[in-house]
Amino acid sequence: MANNYDVLFIGSGPGGYVGAIRAAQLGLKVGVVERSYVGGICPNWGCIPAKALLRSAEIFHYIEHAKDYGLVAEKFGVDIAGVVKRSRGIAAQMSNGVGFLLKKNKVDVIWGQATITAPGKVSVAAAEGAPKGALPAGEYTAKNIVVATGARPRALPGIEPDKKLIWTYFEALAPASVPKSLLIMGSGAIGVEFASFYKAMGSDVTIVELLPQILPVEDEEIAEHAKKRFEKQGIKILTGAKVSKVVKGADSVTATVETADGKVQTLTADRLISAVGVVGNIENLGLEKLGVKTDRGCVVIDGLCRTNVPGIWAIGDVAGPPMLAHKAEHEGVIAAEAIAGKHAHPMDKLMIPGCTYCMPQVASVGLTEKKAKEAGYEIKVGRFPFIGNGKAVALGESEGLVKTIFDAKTGQLLGAHLVGAEVTELIQGFVLAMNLETTEEELINAVFPHPTVSETMHESVLAAYGRAIHI
């Protein structure tokens, strides 16, 4: 039957399209149901266009500091329409690329809103914006159904985004103009990335974070380093504080901010970005009727992405934290290989790196120092600052830190935490080391090329064992 598949993925985001391609590679008949954007949020309204904006901000920052490099730059400024146009063009290119890959791998794209009416049965209602070649709404069957519907911005009661004065990342990615002042609720990856972008573009930025530290999932020492850098740039940061009330004006918002010590203040800004996390898209899929177990807005899965209902799987943001595109992609592969009867490896969440593309960048993998101690490890900690690295100094990027954490008894690398220029490109070295169960001795004996910023990684390992050379 034309409408019968081995596996149907509901959602074409990083998890859905990668899982679909892998399933097709394994010889399965595969379909993907999508209702909004081929490629999902990441290439269209998330990871990729956000990085395009940040790249523009980075270049503008360097032009502003041209004198530091012995250069002269005059008559430059921000064309926000041009910045946004470039970002949206890159998003379209990425979305088209996903469509090409699906077609290349003979994965059917079915356009519409999917509902699982019974195990193995999906009803697709019509939706607008179907791309050329997509299959229409209708009834479809599949031996396996993978829920890959992603997540959406979380809204706080009374501070719901209105797309004009209170923004989510959707509006923040495509502003008509740069607000003179900006208030950001939340200092996770989304919050601090937009703080970096809009500060570079000329906004007066204030971050309000409920928890005691910014970047709450990161190592405390790394987060504090980033905080000092943000404040040096002129970003105002309030930790241990919450926005309890927002009053909208004609073209501004006034927020009441309460701090942990009971102090109350009001802050007025042109715009407010709500960056208080995301919630899984589990509604209107038929999951509750089928008895699929959920917890705190996410689908509950095992290590192979199986739900409690046979034949129904879930991957990516809708299956819970960490809500990262690369985690979704990997789960897509795990699910596809398990469905195909291959020996799939369960996800080890401690091995999933986290990357934040603010200025300075932050990247990490494994246990923080605090978590390692709480887990009962006797640890050795190594630290190496960028100021001791010749390449970083030559780049004009001497403010940064690499921190490594080892099990003192076995030499196992428990965690690595970095802050500084391009550390999101360095972290994978530590990820590989952890996956290969590398010991400190093997890392110490490895030869790192000179001059590179990666030498800071080597020196941090050496420092943990009292052998650092350049500090």
Tab-separated table of C-alpha atoms in Angstrom:
chain	number	residue	atom	x	y	z
A	1	MET	CA	0.000	0.000	0.000
A	2	ALA	CA	1.274	3.447	-0.925
A	3	ASN	CA	0.279	4.892	2.460
A	4	ASN	CA	1.898	2.121	4.505
A	5	TYR	CA	5.381	2.629	5.987
A	6	ASP	CA	7.887	0.764	8.090
A	7	VAL	CA	8.359	3.928	10.125
A	8	LEU	CA	6.735	7.359	10.208
A	9	PHE	CA	8.480	10.257	11.920
A	10	ILE	CA	6.155	13.001	13.174
A	11	GLY	CA	8.259	16.129	12.847
A	12	SER	CA	11.130	16.920	10.466
A	13	GLY	CA	13.449	18.671	12.906
A	14	PRO	CA	17.033	17.508	13.614
A	15	GLY	CA	15.762	14.334	15.270
A	16	GLY	CA	13.086	13.545	12.712
A	17	TYR	CA	14.986	14.154	9.495
A	18	VAL	CA	18.227	12.552	10.691
A	19	GLY	CA	16.360	9.526	12.022
A	20	ALA	CA	14.382	9.265	8.778
A	21	ILE	CA	17.519	9.359	6.647
A	22	ARG	CA	19.228	6.736	8.796
A	23	ALA	CA	16.154	4.500	8.638
A	24	ALA	CA	16.090	4.872	4.849
A	25	GLN	CA	19.788	3.985	4.682
A	26	LEU	CA	18.913	0.773	6.518
A	27	GLY	CA	16.411	-0.169	3.825
A	28	LEU	CA	13.164	0.814	5.537
A	29	LYS	CA	10.252	2.571	3.861
A	30	VAL	CA	10.124	5.932	5.613
A	31	GLY	CA	7.838	8.950	5.792
A	32	VAL	CA	8.061	12.230	7.688
A	33	VAL	CA	4.998	14.249	8.678
A	34	GLU	CA	5.589	18.007	8.945
A	35	ARG	CA	3.172	20.885	9.461
A	36	SER	CA	5.339	24.027	9.462
A	37	TYR	CA	9.001	24.011	8.453
A	38	VAL	CA	11.072	21.358	6.700
A	39	GLY	CA	14.007	20.856	9.031
A	40	GLY	CA	12.077	21.991	12.087
A	41	ILE	CA	12.968	24.863	14.403
A	42	CYS	CA	16.769	24.458	14.425
A	43	PRO	CA	17.615	25.508	10.847
A	44	ASN	CA	14.560	27.739	10.460
A	45	TRP	CA	14.064	29.602	13.754
A	46	GLY	CA	16.739	28.358	16.119
A	47	CYS	CA	20.345	27.213	16.020
A	48	ILE	CA	21.378	28.258	12.531
A	49	PRO	CA	19.754	31.694	12.052
A	50	ALA	CA	20.759	32.623	15.601
A	51	LYS	CA	24.383	31.814	14.813
A	52	ALA	CA	24.137	33.887	11.648
A	53	LEU	CA	23.032	36.882	13.745
A	54	LEU	CA	25.822	36.276	16.242
A	55	ARG	CA	28.364	36.115	13.426
A	56	SER	CA	27.249	39.541	12.214
A	57	ALA	CA	27.542	40.830	15.784
A	58	GLU	CA	31.014	39.315	16.127
A	59	ILE	CA	32.247	40.953	12.929
A	60	PHE	CA	30.790	44.296	14.018
A	61	HIS	CA	32.566	43.910	17.361
A	62	TYR	CA	35.904	43.363	15.606
A	63	ILE	CA	35.361	46.373	13.348
A	64	GLU	CA	34.643	48.493	16.428
A	65	HIS	CA	37.944	47.310	17.888
A	66	ALA	CA	39.931	47.538	14.648
A	67	LYS	CA	42.430	49.850	16.336
A	68	ASP	CA	43.409	47.015	18.693
A	69	TYR	CA	44.696	45.142	15.625
A	70	GLY	CA	46.539	48.088	14.103
A	71	LEU	CA	43.769	48.771	11.599
A	72	VAL	CA	41.615	51.767	10.735
A	73	ALA	CA	37.887	51.383	10.047
A	74	GLU	CA	35.633	54.368	9.417
A	75	LYS	CA	32.001	55.010	8.543
A	76	PHE	CA	30.595	51.667	9.613
A	77	GLY	CA	27.336	50.884	11.358
A	78	VAL	CA	24.477	48.429	11.789
A	79	ASP	CA	22.000	47.677	9.011
A	80	ILE	CA	19.621	45.481	10.986
A	81	ALA	CA	17.500	44.770	7.921
A	82	GLY	CA	20.595	43.470	6.152
A	83	VAL	CA	21.643	41.433	9.179
A	84	VAL	CA	18.203	39.814	9.404
A	85	LYS	CA	18.038	39.263	5.633
A	86	ARG	CA	21.328	37.375	5.727
A	87	SER	CA	20.138	35.258	8.651
A	88	ARG	CA	16.805	34.419	7.025
A	89	GLY	CA	18.561	33.598	3.744
A	90	ILE	CA	20.822	31.117	5.525
A	91	ALA	CA	17.781	29.604	7.270
A	92	ALA	CA	16.070	29.095	3.907
A	93	GLN	CA	19.223	27.538	2.473
A	94	MET	CA	19.421	25.065	5.369
A	95	SER	CA	15.713	24.174	5.133
A	96	ASN	CA	16.023	23.575	1.397
A	97	GLY	CA	19.071	21.434	2.085
A	98	VAL	CA	17.103	19.217	4.460
A	99	GLY	CA	14.390	18.853	1.830
A	100	PHE	CA	17.012	17.807	-0.708
A	101	LEU	CA	18.480	15.203	1.652
A	102	LEU	CA	15.076	13.696	2.361
A	103	LYS	CA	14.323	13.472	-1.361
A	104	LYS	CA	17.773	12.030	-2.094
A	105	ASN	CA	17.174	9.281	0.449
A	106	LYS	CA	13.650	8.592	-0.869
A	107	VAL	CA	11.938	9.706	2.328
A	108	ASP	CA	8.339	10.836	1.718
A	109	VAL	CA	7.349	14.205	3.189
A	110	ILE	CA	3.687	14.262	4.247
A	111	TRP	CA	2.335	17.745	4.916
A	112	GLY	CA	-0.103	18.393	7.742
A	113	GLN	CA	-0.981	17.980	11.409
A	114	ALA	CA	-0.538	14.383	12.576
A	115	THR	CA	-2.635	12.543	15.128
A	116	ILE	CA	-1.936	8.956	16.187
A	117	THR	CA	-5.399	7.420	16.172
A	118	ALA	CA	-4.208	3.928	17.150
A	119	PRO	CA	-0.897	2.068	17.304
A	120	GLY	CA	0.308	1.970	13.712
A	121	LYS	CA	-2.223	4.511	12.425
A	122	VAL	CA	-1.706	8.222	11.766
A	123	SER	CA	-4.323	10.662	10.556
A	124	VAL	CA	-2.912	13.783	8.882
A	125	ALA	CA	-5.050	16.933	8.679
A	126	ALA	CA	-4.316	19.540	6.027
A	127	ALA	CA	-1.963	22.432	6.812
A	128	GLU	CA	-0.888	25.463	4.804
A	129	GLY	CA	2.482	25.932	3.140
A	130	ALA	CA	3.042	22.491	1.663
A	131	PRO	CA	6.309	22.362	-0.322
A	132	LYS	CA	6.439	20.994	-3.836
A	133	GLY	CA	6.330	17.211	-3.924
A	134	ALA	CA	4.890	16.752	-0.432
A	135	LEU	CA	2.172	14.132	0.019
A	136	PRO	CA	-1.267	15.406	1.061
A	137	ALA	CA	-3.367	14.981	4.179
A	138	GLY	CA	-4.943	11.589	4.663
A	139	GLU	CA	-4.754	8.311	6.548
A	140	TYR	CA	-1.370	6.601	6.869
A	141	THR	CA	-0.167	3.443	8.551
A	142	ALA	CA	3.235	2.456	9.880
A	143	LYS	CA	4.703	-0.424	11.837
A	144	ASN	CA	6.562	2.145	13.934
A	145	ILE	CA	5.734	5.764	14.744
A	146	VAL	CA	8.410	8.114	16.073
A	147	VAL	CA	7.233	11.290	17.811
A	148	ALA	CA	9.758	14.032	16.998
A	149	THR	CA	7.586	17.116	17.473
A	150	GLY	CA	10.140	19.224	19.350
A	151	ALA	CA	9.328	21.987	21.793
A	152	ARG	CA	8.066	25.552	21.929
A	153	PRO	CA	8.917	28.559	24.122
A	154	ARG	CA	7.574	28.321	27.659
A	155	ALA	CA	5.245	31.178	28.634
A	156	LEU	CA	4.868	32.460	32.184
A	157	PRO	CA	1.341	33.362	33.362
A	158	GLY	CA	0.743	37.082	33.012
A	159	ILE	CA	3.891	37.537	30.907
A	160	GLU	CA	2.731	35.780	27.760
A	161	PRO	CA	4.562	36.831	24.573
A	162	ASP	CA	2.510	39.106	22.298
A	163	LYS	CA	5.025	39.339	19.396
A	164	LYS	CA	5.166	43.122	19.757
A	165	LEU	CA	6.468	44.088	23.195
A	166	ILE	CA	7.144	40.668	24.704
A	167	TRP	CA	9.172	38.446	22.397
A	168	THR	CA	10.127	34.798	22.131
A	169	TYR	CA	13.123	33.743	20.058
A	170	PHE	CA	10.921	33.896	16.953
A	171	GLU	CA	10.502	37.677	17.177
A	172	ALA	CA	14.020	38.225	18.532
A	173	LEU	CA	15.488	36.555	15.435
A	174	ALA	CA	13.855	38.963	13.003
A	175	PRO	CA	13.498	42.423	14.564
A	176	ALA	CA	12.342	45.340	12.427
A	177	SER	CA	14.697	47.560	14.422
A	178	VAL	CA	17.159	47.303	17.293
A	179	PRO	CA	15.479	48.232	20.592
A	180	LYS	CA	17.316	50.898	22.559
A	181	SER	CA	16.749	48.905	25.733
A	182	LEU	CA	16.046	45.242	26.264
A	183	LEU	CA	15.080	43.130	29.258
A	184	ILE	CA	15.753	39.395	29.047
A	185	MET	CA	14.105	36.885	31.384
A	186	GLY	CA	16.336	33.838	31.731
A	187	SER	CA	20.078	33.353	31.368
A	188	GLY	CA	20.243	29.954	29.729
A	189	ALA	CA	21.726	29.553	26.268
A	190	ILE	CA	18.917	31.422	24.483
A	191	GLY	CA	18.935	34.329	26.929
A	192	VAL	CA	22.670	35.000	26.944
A	193	GLU	CA	23.041	34.528	23.188
A	194	PHE	CA	20.440	37.214	22.540
A	195	ALA	CA	22.032	39.370	25.241
A	196	SER	CA	25.347	39.178	23.365
A	197	PHE	CA	23.760	39.892	19.998
A	198	TYR	CA	21.644	42.866	21.026
A	199	LYS	CA	24.382	44.391	23.179
A	200	ALA	CA	26.726	44.285	20.181
A	201	MET	CA	23.985	45.871	18.060
A	202	GLY	CA	23.703	48.769	20.504
A	203	SER	CA	20.925	47.828	22.930
A	204	ASP	CA	21.085	48.535	26.653
A	205	VAL	CA	20.618	44.951	27.941
A	206	THR	CA	19.531	43.670	31.345
A	207	ILE	CA	19.281	39.954	32.219
A	208	VAL	CA	17.064	38.720	35.059
A	209	GLU	CA	17.791	35.171	36.291
A	210	LEU	CA	15.784	33.352	38.952
A	211	LEU	CA	18.657	31.123	40.077
A	212	PRO	CA	21.821	32.250	41.926
A	213	GLN	CA	24.048	31.992	38.835
A	214	ILE	CA	23.692	32.690	35.140
A	215	LEU	CA	24.039	29.736	32.766
A	216	PRO	CA	22.586	27.499	35.508
A	217	VAL	CA	23.631	24.157	33.996
A	218	GLU	CA	27.286	25.178	33.686
A	219	ASP	CA	30.145	24.850	36.153
A	220	GLU	CA	29.964	27.686	38.704
A	221	GLU	CA	33.497	28.908	38.014
A	222	ILE	CA	32.920	29.043	34.266
A	223	ALA	CA	29.561	30.795	34.699
A	224	GLU	CA	31.163	33.402	36.966
A	225	HIS	CA	33.904	34.036	34.401
A	226	ALA	CA	31.257	34.555	31.702
A	227	LYS	CA	29.254	36.838	33.990
A	228	LYS	CA	32.230	39.104	34.576
A	229	ARG	CA	32.870	39.297	30.835
A	230	PHE	CA	29.216	40.170	30.152
A	231	GLU	CA	29.263	42.883	32.803
A	232	LYS	CA	32.519	44.255	31.402
A	233	GLN	CA	30.700	44.634	28.080
A	234	GLY	CA	27.983	46.636	29.837
A	235	ILE	CA	25.307	43.948	30.197
A	236	LYS	CA	23.459	44.321	33.508
A	237	ILE	CA	22.753	41.053	35.331
A	238	LEU	CA	20.368	40.365	38.213
A	239	THR	CA	20.620	36.865	39.676
A	240	GLY	CA	18.363	35.422	42.358
A	241	ALA	CA	15.614	37.619	40.942
A	242	LYS	CA	12.324	37.162	39.149
A	243	VAL	CA	9.983	39.256	37.039
A	244	SER	CA	6.737	39.130	38.988
A	245	LYS	CA	4.689	41.559	36.911
A	246	VAL	CA	4.818	43.270	33.532
A	247	VAL	CA	2.830	46.352	32.515
A	248	LYS	CA	2.721	47.153	28.807
A	249	GLY	CA	2.965	50.697	27.542
A	250	ALA	CA	2.437	52.030	24.039
A	251	ASP	CA	5.951	51.052	22.956
A	252	SER	CA	7.642	49.719	26.092
A	253	VAL	CA	7.235	47.387	29.038
A	254	THR	CA	7.712	48.038	32.739
A	255	ALA	CA	8.662	45.005	34.802
A	256	THR	CA	8.488	44.550	38.537
A	257	VAL	CA	11.552	42.598	39.639
A	258	GLU	CA	11.760	40.907	43.046
A	259	THR	CA	15.097	39.718	44.417
A	260	ALA	CA	15.754	36.864	46.830
A	261	ASP	CA	16.492	39.283	49.670
A	262	GLY	CA	13.037	40.849	49.337
A	263	LYS	CA	13.990	43.963	47.415
A	264	VAL	CA	11.654	45.189	44.667
A	265	GLN	CA	12.511	47.413	41.730
A	266	THR	CA	10.904	48.401	38.450
A	267	LEU	CA	12.689	48.279	35.123
A	268	THR	CA	11.396	49.812	31.906
A	269	ALA	CA	12.620	48.621	28.514
A	270	ASP	CA	11.548	48.907	24.896
A	271	ARG	CA	11.213	45.136	24.584
A	272	LEU	CA	11.261	42.045	26.783
A	273	ILE	CA	12.519	38.642	25.628
A	274	SER	CA	11.034	35.658	27.457
A	275	ALA	CA	13.786	33.019	27.515
A	276	VAL	CA	12.592	30.888	30.420
A	277	GLY	CA	12.921	27.545	28.679
A	278	VAL	CA	10.814	25.414	26.379
A	279	VAL	CA	8.050	22.848	26.760
A	280	GLY	CA	7.530	19.715	24.693
A	281	ASN	CA	4.911	19.638	21.931
A	282	ILE	CA	2.917	16.674	23.240
A	283	GLU	CA	-0.594	18.051	22.708
A	284	ASN	CA	-3.058	17.031	19.981
A	285	LEU	CA	-1.082	13.945	19.005
A	286	GLY	CA	-3.389	11.354	20.561
A	287	LEU	CA	-0.753	10.294	23.092
A	288	GLU	CA	-2.995	10.542	26.147
A	289	LYS	CA	-5.733	8.443	24.546
A	290	LEU	CA	-3.197	5.760	23.648
A	291	GLY	CA	-1.801	5.707	27.180
A	292	VAL	CA	1.666	6.967	26.270
A	293	LYS	CA	3.387	7.971	29.493
A	294	THR	CA	4.462	11.593	29.853
A	295	ASP	CA	6.184	13.503	32.643
A	296	ARG	CA	6.368	17.280	33.099
A	297	GLY	CA	5.425	17.983	29.509
A	298	CYS	CA	7.699	15.416	27.863
A	299	VAL	CA	7.287	11.851	26.595
A	300	VAL	CA	8.943	9.218	28.781
A	301	ILE	CA	11.338	6.916	26.882
A	302	ASP	CA	13.919	4.232	27.624
A	303	GLY	CA	17.538	4.194	26.442
A	304	LEU	CA	16.500	3.128	22.940
A	305	CYS	CA	13.816	5.864	22.638
A	306	ARG	CA	10.878	3.449	23.137
A	307	THR	CA	7.758	4.639	24.942
A	308	ASN	CA	5.650	2.364	27.128
A	309	VAL	CA	3.367	1.654	24.123
A	310	PRO	CA	4.834	-0.865	21.638
A	311	GLY	CA	5.508	0.619	18.205
A	312	ILE	CA	5.552	4.226	19.450
A	313	TRP	CA	8.888	5.943	19.955
A	314	ALA	CA	9.959	9.488	20.863
A	315	ILE	CA	13.131	11.504	20.276
A	316	GLY	CA	14.541	14.995	20.729
A	317	ASP	CA	13.120	17.857	22.760
A	318	VAL	CA	9.699	16.225	23.124
A	319	ALA	CA	11.454	13.335	24.906
A	320	GLY	CA	13.029	15.570	27.548
A	321	PRO	CA	16.304	17.263	28.428
A	322	PRO	CA	18.901	18.105	27.470
A	323	MET	CA	16.955	19.874	24.750
A	324	LEU	CA	19.719	20.122	22.172
A	325	ALA	CA	19.692	19.544	18.424
A	326	HIS	CA	22.659	17.172	18.489
A	327	LYS	CA	20.996	15.090	21.193
A	328	ALA	CA	17.893	14.864	18.979
A	329	GLU	CA	19.974	13.825	15.975
A	330	HIS	CA	21.702	11.081	17.927
A	331	GLU	CA	18.404	9.806	19.308
A	332	GLY	CA	17.040	9.756	15.767
A	333	VAL	CA	19.852	7.399	14.777
A	334	ILE	CA	19.357	5.262	17.899
A	335	ALA	CA	15.625	4.881	17.183
A	336	ALA	CA	16.178	4.130	13.494
A	337	GLU	CA	18.775	1.456	14.210
A	338	ALA	CA	16.676	-0.130	16.972
A	339	ILE	CA	13.640	-0.233	14.650
A	340	ALA	CA	15.766	-1.840	11.949
A	341	GLY	CA	16.898	-4.525	14.374
A	342	LYS	CA	20.470	-3.318	14.618
A	343	HIS	CA	22.545	-3.236	17.791
A	344	ALA	CA	21.754	0.326	18.836
A	345	HIS	CA	23.720	1.926	21.655
A	346	PRO	CA	21.681	3.665	24.369
A	347	MET	CA	22.306	7.375	24.877
A	348	ASP	CA	24.722	8.351	27.664
A	349	LYS	CA	23.598	11.851	28.585
A	350	LEU	CA	26.843	12.577	30.438
A	351	MET	CA	28.593	12.406	27.084
A	352	ILE	CA	26.393	15.071	25.451
A	353	PRO	CA	28.262	18.376	25.076
A	354	GLY	CA	26.575	21.694	25.695
A	355	CYS	CA	27.491	24.769	23.657
A	356	THR	CA	26.456	28.383	24.138
A	357	TYR	CA	27.430	30.840	21.414
A	358	CYS	CA	27.446	34.049	23.408
A	359	MET	CA	30.490	36.307	23.570
A	360	PRO	CA	32.512	34.717	25.162
A	361	GLN	CA	31.445	31.230	24.109
A	362	VAL	CA	30.825	28.529	26.719
A	363	ALA	CA	31.136	24.777	26.177
A	364	SER	CA	31.073	21.777	28.497
A	365	VAL	CA	30.719	18.023	28.789
A	366	GLY	CA	30.377	15.683	31.758
A	367	LEU	CA	30.253	16.526	35.449
A	368	THR	CA	30.806	19.972	36.914
A	369	GLU	CA	33.175	20.232	39.877
A	370	LYS	CA	30.192	20.470	42.248
A	371	LYS	CA	28.412	17.466	40.711
A	372	ALA	CA	31.588	15.374	40.792
A	373	LYS	CA	32.009	16.061	44.499
A	374	GLU	CA	28.343	15.334	45.167
A	375	ALA	CA	28.772	12.004	43.355
A	376	GLY	CA	31.475	11.072	45.862
A	377	TYR	CA	34.519	11.336	43.622
A	378	GLU	CA	37.914	12.351	44.924
A	379	ILE	CA	38.926	14.719	42.162
A	380	LYS	CA	41.847	16.492	40.580
A	381	VAL	CA	41.025	19.803	38.873
A	382	GLY	CA	43.127	21.469	36.220
A	383	ARG	CA	42.767	25.065	35.035
A	384	PHE	CA	44.524	26.937	32.284
A	385	PRO	CA	43.828	30.559	31.239
A	386	PHE	CA	43.915	31.750	27.644
A	387	ILE	CA	46.410	34.459	28.629
A	388	GLY	CA	49.066	31.720	28.761
A	389	ASN	CA	48.388	30.615	25.184
A	390	GLY	CA	50.310	32.290	22.366
A	391	LYS	CA	47.661	31.755	19.678
A	392	ALA	CA	44.896	33.217	21.885
A	393	VAL	CA	47.034	36.280	22.619
A	394	ALA	CA	47.838	36.703	18.915
A	395	LEU	CA	44.130	36.514	18.114
A	396	GLY	CA	43.376	39.220	20.678
A	397	GLU	CA	41.321	36.660	22.630
A	398	SER	CA	43.354	36.266	25.804
A	399	GLU	CA	40.375	36.140	28.180
A	400	GLY	CA	39.262	32.548	28.608
A	401	LEU	CA	39.622	29.441	30.727
A	402	VAL	CA	39.771	25.669	30.286
A	403	LYS	CA	38.874	23.551	33.321
A	404	THR	CA	39.224	19.774	33.501
A	405	ILE	CA	38.049	17.395	36.234
A	406	PHE	CA	39.541	13.937	36.809
A	407	ASP	CA	38.893	11.022	39.112
A	408	ALA	CA	41.988	11.125	41.334
A	409	LYS	CA	41.944	7.342	41.793
A	410	THR	CA	41.608	6.195	38.176
A	411	GLY	CA	42.582	9.168	36.013
A	412	GLN	CA	39.165	9.085	34.308
A	413	LEU	CA	38.135	12.384	32.726
A	414	LEU	CA	34.884	13.260	34.477
A	415	GLY	CA	34.190	16.650	32.929
A	416	ALA	CA	35.556	19.549	30.913
A	417	HIS	CA	34.360	23.153	30.975
A	418	LEU	CA	35.529	25.968	28.732
A	419	VAL	CA	34.843	29.669	28.305
A	420	GLY	CA	36.430	31.851	25.642
A	421	ALA	CA	36.746	32.364	21.906
A	422	GLU	CA	35.676	29.382	19.748
A	423	VAL	CA	35.531	26.929	22.657
A	424	THR	CA	32.450	25.378	21.021
A	425	GLU	CA	34.888	24.064	18.396
A	426	LEU	CA	37.299	22.737	21.044
A	427	ILE	CA	34.913	20.806	23.283
A	428	GLN	CA	34.597	17.854	20.909
A	429	GLY	CA	38.174	16.878	21.716
A	430	PHE	CA	37.145	16.234	25.303
A	431	VAL	CA	33.935	14.521	24.168
A	432	LEU	CA	35.975	12.054	22.125
A	433	ALA	CA	38.355	11.533	25.036
A	434	MET	CA	35.470	10.668	27.361
A	435	ASN	CA	33.847	8.345	24.826
A	436	LEU	CA	37.152	6.531	24.333
A	437	GLU	CA	37.622	6.292	28.113
A	438	THR	CA	40.932	8.095	27.812
A	439	THR	CA	43.006	8.500	30.975
A	440	GLU	CA	44.974	11.533	32.055
A	441	GLU	CA	48.205	9.737	31.070
A	442	GLU	CA	47.049	9.316	27.480
A	443	LEU	CA	45.968	12.961	27.276
A	444	ILE	CA	49.263	14.112	28.752
A	445	ASN	CA	51.186	12.034	26.220
A	446	ALA	CA	49.159	13.335	23.260
A	447	VAL	CA	50.896	15.898	21.025
A	448	PHE	CA	48.876	19.091	20.469
A	449	PRO	CA	49.802	21.319	17.499
A	450	HIS	CA	51.452	24.692	18.076
A	451	PRO	CA	50.403	27.421	17.861
A	452	THR	CA	46.732	26.588	18.482
A	453	VAL	CA	44.184	27.474	21.108
A	454	SER	CA	43.744	23.713	21.600
A	455	GLU	CA	47.007	23.752	23.565
A	456	THR	CA	44.992	25.232	26.448
A	457	MET	CA	43.211	21.867	26.642
A	458	HIS	CA	46.516	20.026	27.027
A	459	GLU	CA	47.795	22.504	29.612
A	460	SER	CA	44.611	22.158	31.673
A	461	VAL	CA	45.160	18.397	31.868
A	462	LEU	CA	48.798	18.965	32.820
A	463	ALA	CA	47.701	21.465	35.479
A	464	ALA	CA	45.428	18.891	37.123
A	465	TYR	CA	48.526	16.819	37.794
A	466	GLY	CA	50.903	19.643	38.721
A	467	ARG	CA	52.695	19.603	35.372
A	468	ALA	CA	51.487	22.763	33.560
A	469	ILE	CA	54.314	24.396	31.585
A	470	HIS	CA	53.069	27.824	30.558
A	471	ILE	CA	51.663	29.128	33.844
